XYZ file of C-alpha atoms in Angstrom:
513
model
C 227.782 148.271 161.859
C 225.726 146.750 158.661
C 224.713 143.423 159.179
C 223.198 140.984 156.508
C 221.409 137.933 157.028
C 222.823 134.222 155.903
C 220.598 134.266 153.003
C 222.265 137.145 151.627
C 225.523 138.355 149.745
C 227.693 140.123 152.772
C 229.049 142.251 149.674
C 231.480 144.120 151.956
C 232.912 141.198 153.619
C 233.259 139.253 150.161
C 234.854 142.256 149.166
C 237.295 142.334 151.544
C 238.435 138.743 150.999
C 238.686 139.392 147.323
C 241.292 142.091 148.649
C 243.236 139.871 149.943
C 245.668 137.908 147.625
C 244.288 135.042 145.658
C 244.195 133.223 142.525
C 242.279 132.149 139.801
C 240.636 129.055 139.536
C 239.289 127.903 135.896
C 237.264 124.628 135.987
C 234.463 122.570 134.140
C 231.761 122.608 136.656
C 229.543 124.849 138.049
C 230.140 125.929 141.932
C 227.404 126.910 144.624
C 228.090 129.381 146.996
C 228.229 128.174 150.427
C 229.945 130.539 152.615
C 228.633 131.717 155.957
C 228.167 135.413 155.887
C 229.909 137.714 158.402
C 230.754 141.381 159.088
C 233.483 142.468 157.316
C 235.696 143.093 160.489
C 234.828 139.746 161.630
C 237.228 137.533 163.186
C 236.001 134.422 160.457
C 236.391 136.979 157.894
C 239.797 138.833 159.174
C 241.316 135.101 159.900
C 241.301 134.294 156.043
C 243.163 137.168 155.462
C 247.107 137.029 155.475
C 248.527 140.374 157.579
C 246.304 143.261 157.803
C 244.258 141.665 155.001
C 245.018 144.211 152.440
C 247.024 143.806 149.162
C 250.579 145.292 149.165
C 249.748 148.689 147.632
C 251.866 151.220 148.592
C 255.058 149.886 147.386
C 256.377 151.446 144.388
C 256.453 148.212 142.318
C 252.407 148.795 142.823
C 251.709 152.090 141.976
C 254.105 151.550 138.693
C 252.120 148.789 137.627
C 249.414 150.377 138.183
C 250.121 153.098 135.862
C 250.834 150.376 133.550
C 247.796 149.139 133.874
C 246.567 152.399 133.032
C 248.354 152.847 129.484
C 247.024 149.471 128.478
C 243.241 150.432 127.971
C 241.550 152.625 128.807
C 224.724 150.142 150.290
C 224.483 151.753 152.850
C 222.191 154.013 151.651
C 223.016 157.738 152.190
C 221.308 159.400 155.181
C 218.626 161.290 152.632
C 216.514 158.177 151.381
C 214.698 159.268 148.430
C 211.993 156.629 147.250
C 212.104 157.719 143.810
C 215.916 155.941 143.918
C 216.787 152.645 142.620
C 219.540 150.163 143.088
C 220.654 146.620 143.173
C 218.874 144.177 145.233
C 221.752 143.588 147.453
C 222.059 146.966 148.214
C 224.122 150.099 146.633
C 227.290 149.507 148.435
C 230.117 149.418 146.293
C 233.832 148.297 146.918
C 237.068 149.504 145.257
C 238.756 145.856 144.584
C 242.813 146.685 143.982
C 243.305 143.244 143.690
C 240.428 142.934 140.913
C 241.965 145.586 138.241
C 241.595 148.707 140.663
C 237.454 149.408 140.114
C 234.355 149.713 141.976
C 232.470 146.469 141.891
C 229.015 145.987 142.855
C 227.028 142.425 143.710
C 224.290 142.329 141.040
C 221.524 140.050 140.553
C 220.080 138.543 137.394
C 217.778 135.875 135.431
C 214.828 133.437 137.286
C 215.765 131.906 139.021
C 218.210 134.815 139.972
C 222.469 134.274 140.125
C 224.289 136.586 141.640
C 227.427 138.473 139.802
C 230.674 140.472 141.055
C 230.852 143.188 138.351
C 232.808 145.683 137.887
C 231.399 149.310 137.011
C 232.601 151.581 134.338
C 231.275 154.964 133.716
C 233.498 154.940 130.435
C 231.360 151.845 128.474
C 228.484 151.204 127.699
C 227.394 147.186 127.409
C 226.853 145.006 130.623
C 227.938 141.673 129.840
C 228.761 138.596 132.314
C 230.582 135.499 131.548
C 228.520 133.023 129.577
C 228.220 129.187 128.604
C 231.987 129.610 128.669
C 234.489 126.608 128.895
C 237.601 128.372 130.156
C 236.181 131.220 132.392
C 237.501 132.342 135.842
C 235.306 130.588 137.792
C 236.803 130.424 141.389
C 238.918 132.927 143.548
C 241.135 131.464 145.996
C 242.931 133.210 149.172
C 246.417 131.605 150.565
C 244.591 130.419 153.855
C 242.448 127.813 151.464
C 239.296 130.084 151.348
C 237.518 130.248 147.887
C 234.713 131.958 146.012
C 232.958 130.335 143.402
C 231.930 132.618 140.822
C 228.631 132.059 138.844
C 228.553 131.924 134.928
C 225.241 132.705 133.515
C 223.460 130.783 130.819
C 220.605 131.936 128.756
C 219.063 128.352 128.911
C 218.991 128.565 132.651
C 216.910 131.119 132.833
C 213.154 131.511 132.182
C 213.421 135.011 131.510
C 216.201 135.243 128.958
C 215.409 135.903 125.261
C 217.696 136.464 123.101
C 218.609 139.842 120.316
C 217.874 139.014 117.092
C 219.838 140.526 114.190
C 217.056 143.005 113.207
C 216.829 144.605 116.489
C 217.594 148.233 116.633
C 220.268 147.504 119.379
C 222.385 145.393 116.984
C 225.388 146.465 115.736
C 226.805 143.579 113.751
C 223.685 142.499 111.479
C 225.760 142.290 108.690
C 227.711 139.250 110.473
C 224.282 137.439 110.573
C 223.104 134.471 108.580
C 219.043 135.716 108.836
C 217.176 138.638 110.815
C 216.504 136.191 113.433
C 219.750 134.931 114.622
C 220.777 135.748 117.721
C 222.732 139.301 117.320
C 226.514 138.845 118.034
C 228.724 141.292 119.725
C 232.689 142.029 120.182
C 233.844 144.317 122.424
C 237.848 145.408 122.045
C 239.660 146.999 124.239
C 242.921 149.348 123.696
C 245.158 146.267 124.980
C 247.059 143.629 124.119
C 244.388 141.200 122.658
C 241.585 142.034 125.265
C 238.068 141.652 124.230
C 234.462 140.081 124.982
C 232.678 138.254 122.365
C 229.421 136.821 122.456
C 226.018 137.255 121.708
C 223.292 139.657 123.116
C 220.359 138.290 125.416
C 217.487 140.154 127.619
C 216.993 139.050 131.090
C 215.731 140.721 134.406
C 218.209 142.314 136.655
C 216.696 142.486 139.866
C 216.430 145.908 141.022
C 214.947 147.583 144.262
C 213.321 151.047 145.455
C 216.112 152.901 147.487
C 213.535 153.266 150.710
C 212.647 151.720 153.695
C 209.993 149.274 151.805
C 212.965 147.641 149.236
C 210.346 147.308 146.737
C 211.388 144.713 144.097
C 212.068 146.298 140.712
C 212.484 143.355 137.705
C 213.788 145.514 134.900
C 214.578 143.977 131.462
C 217.464 144.869 130.254
C 220.004 143.649 127.467
C 223.324 142.082 128.367
C 226.414 140.422 126.451
C 226.158 136.517 126.635
C 230.231 136.833 126.959
C 231.033 133.231 125.703
C 235.271 134.067 124.946
C 236.885 136.549 127.041
C 240.177 137.502 126.363
C 243.496 139.240 127.498
C 243.114 140.864 130.964
C 239.504 139.458 131.527
C 240.876 136.185 131.609
C 243.662 137.193 134.055
C 241.571 138.527 136.384
C 240.412 141.839 135.982
C 236.557 142.197 135.841
C 236.504 138.408 136.164
C 232.742 138.035 136.846
C 231.591 140.544 134.408
C 231.446 144.210 133.654
C 228.745 146.796 133.888
C 228.838 149.803 131.188
C 227.302 153.235 132.591
C 227.542 155.008 129.380
C 225.272 156.982 127.232
C 224.345 154.878 124.877
C 221.228 152.995 124.250
C 222.252 149.782 125.262
C 223.364 150.980 128.648
C 221.777 149.908 131.894
C 221.129 153.709 132.650
C 219.458 154.091 129.269
C 217.226 151.485 129.490
C 215.525 152.409 133.532
C 215.383 155.811 131.971
C 213.505 154.739 128.838
C 210.924 152.349 130.713
C 210.360 154.767 133.146
C 211.958 153.051 136.284
C 214.395 155.306 137.404
C 215.145 158.903 135.982
C 217.825 159.414 133.325
C 220.599 160.176 135.925
C 222.509 157.702 138.363
C 225.189 158.686 141.222
C 228.370 156.944 141.734
C 230.194 158.048 145.218
C 233.664 157.542 146.082
C 234.875 157.127 149.895
C 238.089 157.549 151.133
C 238.353 154.034 152.472
C 237.651 152.574 149.082
C 233.921 152.127 150.161
C 231.085 153.944 147.661
C 227.642 153.784 146.787
C 225.343 153.483 143.598
C 221.957 154.852 142.934
C 219.953 155.001 139.933
C 217.394 157.876 139.313
C 219.985 160.365 141.696
C 219.951 163.597 140.392
C 221.588 164.951 142.912
C 220.965 167.968 145.670
C 220.191 171.537 145.042
C 223.537 172.557 146.479
C 225.535 170.524 144.688
C 227.867 172.059 142.198
C 227.288 171.295 138.383
C 229.091 171.997 135.084
C 227.557 171.008 131.363
C 228.156 167.735 129.885
C 229.857 167.678 126.261
C 228.041 165.139 124.317
C 229.900 164.682 121.038
C 228.707 161.787 118.741
C 229.369 159.059 117.347
C 230.827 157.996 121.114
C 229.770 160.118 123.510
C 231.190 160.183 126.794
C 231.084 162.265 130.566
C 232.999 164.406 128.978
C 233.631 168.228 130.812
C 235.556 171.222 130.245
C 237.905 173.064 132.671
C 238.571 176.219 132.708
C 241.084 177.358 135.354
C 243.690 175.560 137.289
C 244.883 176.398 140.452
C 247.908 175.160 142.393
C 248.622 176.298 145.822
C 246.705 179.529 145.235
C 248.251 180.475 142.064
C 245.517 180.318 139.340
C 246.255 179.696 135.520
C 243.790 180.178 132.827
C 243.855 176.990 130.950
C 240.848 175.672 128.899
C 240.719 171.760 128.156
C 238.326 168.900 128.018
C 238.434 165.713 130.138
C 236.324 162.238 130.367
C 235.373 161.532 134.208
C 235.748 157.659 133.830
C 235.335 155.437 136.963
C 237.484 152.704 135.105
C 240.658 154.644 135.015
C 242.376 154.524 138.761
C 244.792 158.126 138.076
C 244.076 161.037 136.427
C 245.654 161.584 132.898
C 246.355 165.172 131.784
C 247.419 166.303 128.153
C 250.843 168.364 127.911
C 249.310 171.859 128.608
C 247.298 170.646 131.796
C 249.902 168.034 133.083
C 252.730 170.725 132.353
C 250.755 173.790 134.142
C 250.000 171.706 137.382
C 253.153 169.454 137.935
C 255.595 172.662 137.611
C 253.323 174.830 139.729
C 253.340 172.041 141.969
C 256.592 171.524 142.160
C 258.158 175.513 142.189
C 255.854 175.598 145.732
C 256.623 172.238 147.026
C 258.770 172.441 150.560
C 260.200 169.085 150.431
C 263.153 167.715 148.285
C 262.397 166.650 144.585
C 263.251 162.331 145.277
C 265.126 161.471 141.747
C 263.449 158.616 140.211
C 263.615 156.441 137.277
C 261.259 154.842 134.743
C 261.843 151.550 136.530
C 260.990 152.578 139.935
C 257.811 155.029 139.669
C 255.417 155.759 137.005
C 255.597 159.603 138.646
C 257.965 161.919 137.433
C 257.345 164.687 140.395
C 257.725 163.016 143.925
C 259.020 164.218 147.103
C 261.383 162.936 149.538
C 259.794 162.546 153.613
C 262.170 163.341 156.294
C 262.455 160.547 158.856
C 261.606 162.299 161.735
C 258.304 163.621 160.103
C 255.062 162.471 160.395
C 253.036 165.112 158.330
C 254.046 167.236 155.470
C 252.309 170.505 153.589
C 251.957 170.546 150.151
C 250.030 173.011 147.840
C 246.334 172.481 147.201
C 244.961 171.907 143.801
C 241.568 173.046 142.239
C 240.195 172.847 139.066
C 237.604 175.264 137.772
C 234.877 173.842 135.659
C 233.119 175.115 132.717
C 230.228 177.183 134.468
C 232.415 178.686 137.584
C 232.086 175.856 140.192
C 234.388 174.737 141.875
C 236.124 171.239 141.752
C 238.969 170.986 145.092
C 240.826 167.566 144.532
C 241.471 166.208 147.807
C 243.585 163.251 146.953
C 246.427 164.140 144.369
C 248.964 162.744 145.852
C 250.397 158.954 146.800
C 253.187 158.203 149.576
C 255.213 155.381 148.975
C 257.527 153.758 150.997
C 261.018 153.422 149.166
C 264.166 151.517 150.364
C 265.774 154.729 151.317
C 262.865 156.716 152.725
C 259.254 157.496 152.191
C 258.395 159.606 149.242
C 254.819 161.397 148.111
C 254.144 161.694 144.657
C 251.960 164.119 142.577
C 249.777 160.997 140.733
C 249.198 162.777 137.628
C 250.353 161.292 134.458
C 250.609 162.780 131.151
C 248.731 161.661 128.204
C 248.407 162.770 124.402
C 244.710 162.782 123.098
C 242.353 163.571 125.827
C 242.393 164.264 129.540
C 240.743 161.750 131.967
C 239.668 162.725 135.486
C 240.551 159.001 137.316
C 239.270 157.804 140.472
C 241.876 159.639 142.801
C 240.175 162.970 141.670
C 237.000 161.597 142.437
C 237.860 160.470 145.583
C 235.344 162.266 148.532
C 232.870 162.998 146.184
C 229.345 161.707 145.218
C 229.546 162.224 141.533
C 225.785 162.985 139.614
C 225.865 161.992 135.815
C 222.313 163.757 135.105
C 221.864 162.332 131.410
C 218.388 164.427 131.285
C 219.892 167.727 131.669
C 223.733 166.961 130.329
C 225.527 168.172 133.161
C 227.823 166.486 135.373
C 227.322 167.338 139.597
C 229.702 167.050 142.430
C 229.753 167.151 146.153
C 231.249 166.274 149.172
C 230.595 162.872 151.374
C 232.016 160.488 152.964
C 229.440 157.694 151.454
C 228.243 156.623 154.961
C 226.413 159.211 156.633
C 225.576 161.286 153.828
C 227.043 164.669 152.092
C 229.800 166.513 154.316
C 229.859 170.637 153.870
C 232.323 171.952 151.580
C 235.202 173.855 152.885
C 237.244 176.845 151.423
C 240.233 174.735 150.033
C 243.511 176.632 151.418
C 246.611 177.591 149.157
C 248.529 174.409 151.174
C 247.218 171.336 152.568
C 248.332 169.305 155.387
C 249.209 165.544 155.386
C 249.501 163.073 158.554
C 251.237 159.843 158.190
C 248.444 158.310 160.134
C 245.577 156.395 158.009
C 242.603 157.972 158.430
C 238.956 156.069 160.211
C 236.826 154.383 157.560
C 234.561 157.166 157.841
C 236.586 160.199 158.134
C 236.469 162.982 155.883
C 238.298 166.055 156.431
C 239.355 167.887 153.311
C 241.536 170.659 154.667
C 243.785 168.210 156.627
C 243.980 165.205 154.225
C 245.423 161.790 155.639
C 247.400 160.050 153.158
C 248.693 156.330 154.463
C 252.140 156.135 154.506
C 252.478 152.410 156.372
C 255.281 150.460 155.086
C 254.033 147.443 153.202
C 254.772 143.994 153.532
C 256.857 143.463 150.414
C 257.562 139.224 151.130
C 254.117 138.704 149.732
C 254.924 137.251 146.760
C 251.067 137.430 145.292
C 250.353 140.600 146.319
C 252.827 141.266 143.207
C 250.149 138.992 141.034
C 247.275 141.306 142.401
C 249.182 144.496 141.216
C 249.826 143.101 137.591
C 246.289 142.209 137.448
C 244.747 145.730 138.967
C 246.703 147.582 136.059
C 245.346 145.884 133.101
C 242.420 147.653 132.650
C 242.708 151.528 131.327
C 239.997 153.558 129.831
C 237.070 151.564 128.968
C 235.889 154.551 127.506
C 237.935 154.074 124.561
C 236.907 150.725 122.686
C 234.595 149.740 119.998
C 231.543 147.685 119.606
C 232.370 145.817 116.543
């Protein structure tokens, strides 16, 4: 159990509040953060949450809407502390918040005096932007019980360390839109969605970091960020309502700046825990026993692109080479036709349960199977990827279990896409993933994100799953527990949170104009 002092934000407790049903409020005045801070499972926190405090995330509508979201647009410290690592001043905790776009969020502090912001972490985009000097920003999140959370809005004029980025800066890509070389550099990011964008000007300010060791030495880092004066589309409706933290490969991204300034090595890691908790550490180059594969750096818009050379389903291996992007901004995994067909048809041929016939209006997934009413566990074919270089990547969470009206079903949670395959969060769950931009490799190792790494185990040809929800810190790749608890379908606000959670997809496919 981890407790925070009353003067700091209890990040995980905050997220549990946000993960409940909530309402967005827009107002003219700035609100002050005035909560008492408690452990995330304390009575005070749980008391404001309806039911079990979780969104209605196991229903068929939840997964259907989440898949639609994906199509629209693309801490606790680990046991082996390393004083060369750097993280956010409030800690390296991240949490997946289904009600806010099904993305991993972290609490960051910016400016002088510093303000905190709850930002979505995205390896598929580059710019770090915050809602800024805007008249119609999301300023408050409300829970049904009346509790609320005021969100800060960034203002360069309120920070003594903020400076403008002029149009003649090498980071300014819209110099042709400037009145003079000394004008503020404008930016606009358009996402592949129905009118989703962020528009404003670029500024420099201090991002407050600390060394990830016992001393927690303060490290002020000057970074370039977007002063997002106008957000449209899903940003306006709740996904990433308090900013987006791009972790991509371009010079403007925070990892690039930290490496250039010598603050951290040109590498970082993200851990994706089974229970939705996670970690982020800048400067993390992984461990000597991690598995690795080279990154395919392709201009003009480089991404964390890797090559898969083989696919094994249930112990049957097929040689198939294809490229895929590791993107934390995507919830499920999307595969082009050949890879999708190989995995799904092989899985279907080995599945022991009866195929559940779905319609497009019921579920987004093609391959689903009905569970017998008297079954509390089931077996399914194990999925394993072989990466370029020969390293194995067992997929520990390829399924979702969904209660339907007549029975519970489990589905192979992959979808077909036309252009580029995407390794989404469900395939990253259970790993600490290292994005080593210096060596141009992607590394991974099994981790529970709490006590450190767990030992890799040989993946069997079949895996078993029980219907019980696992403990928060459990990790057993040979016997993955898949939640199959039937949700409370009477909560109307859960449907709203689901519609928000599916509004963002694949942040890496964007244009900075």
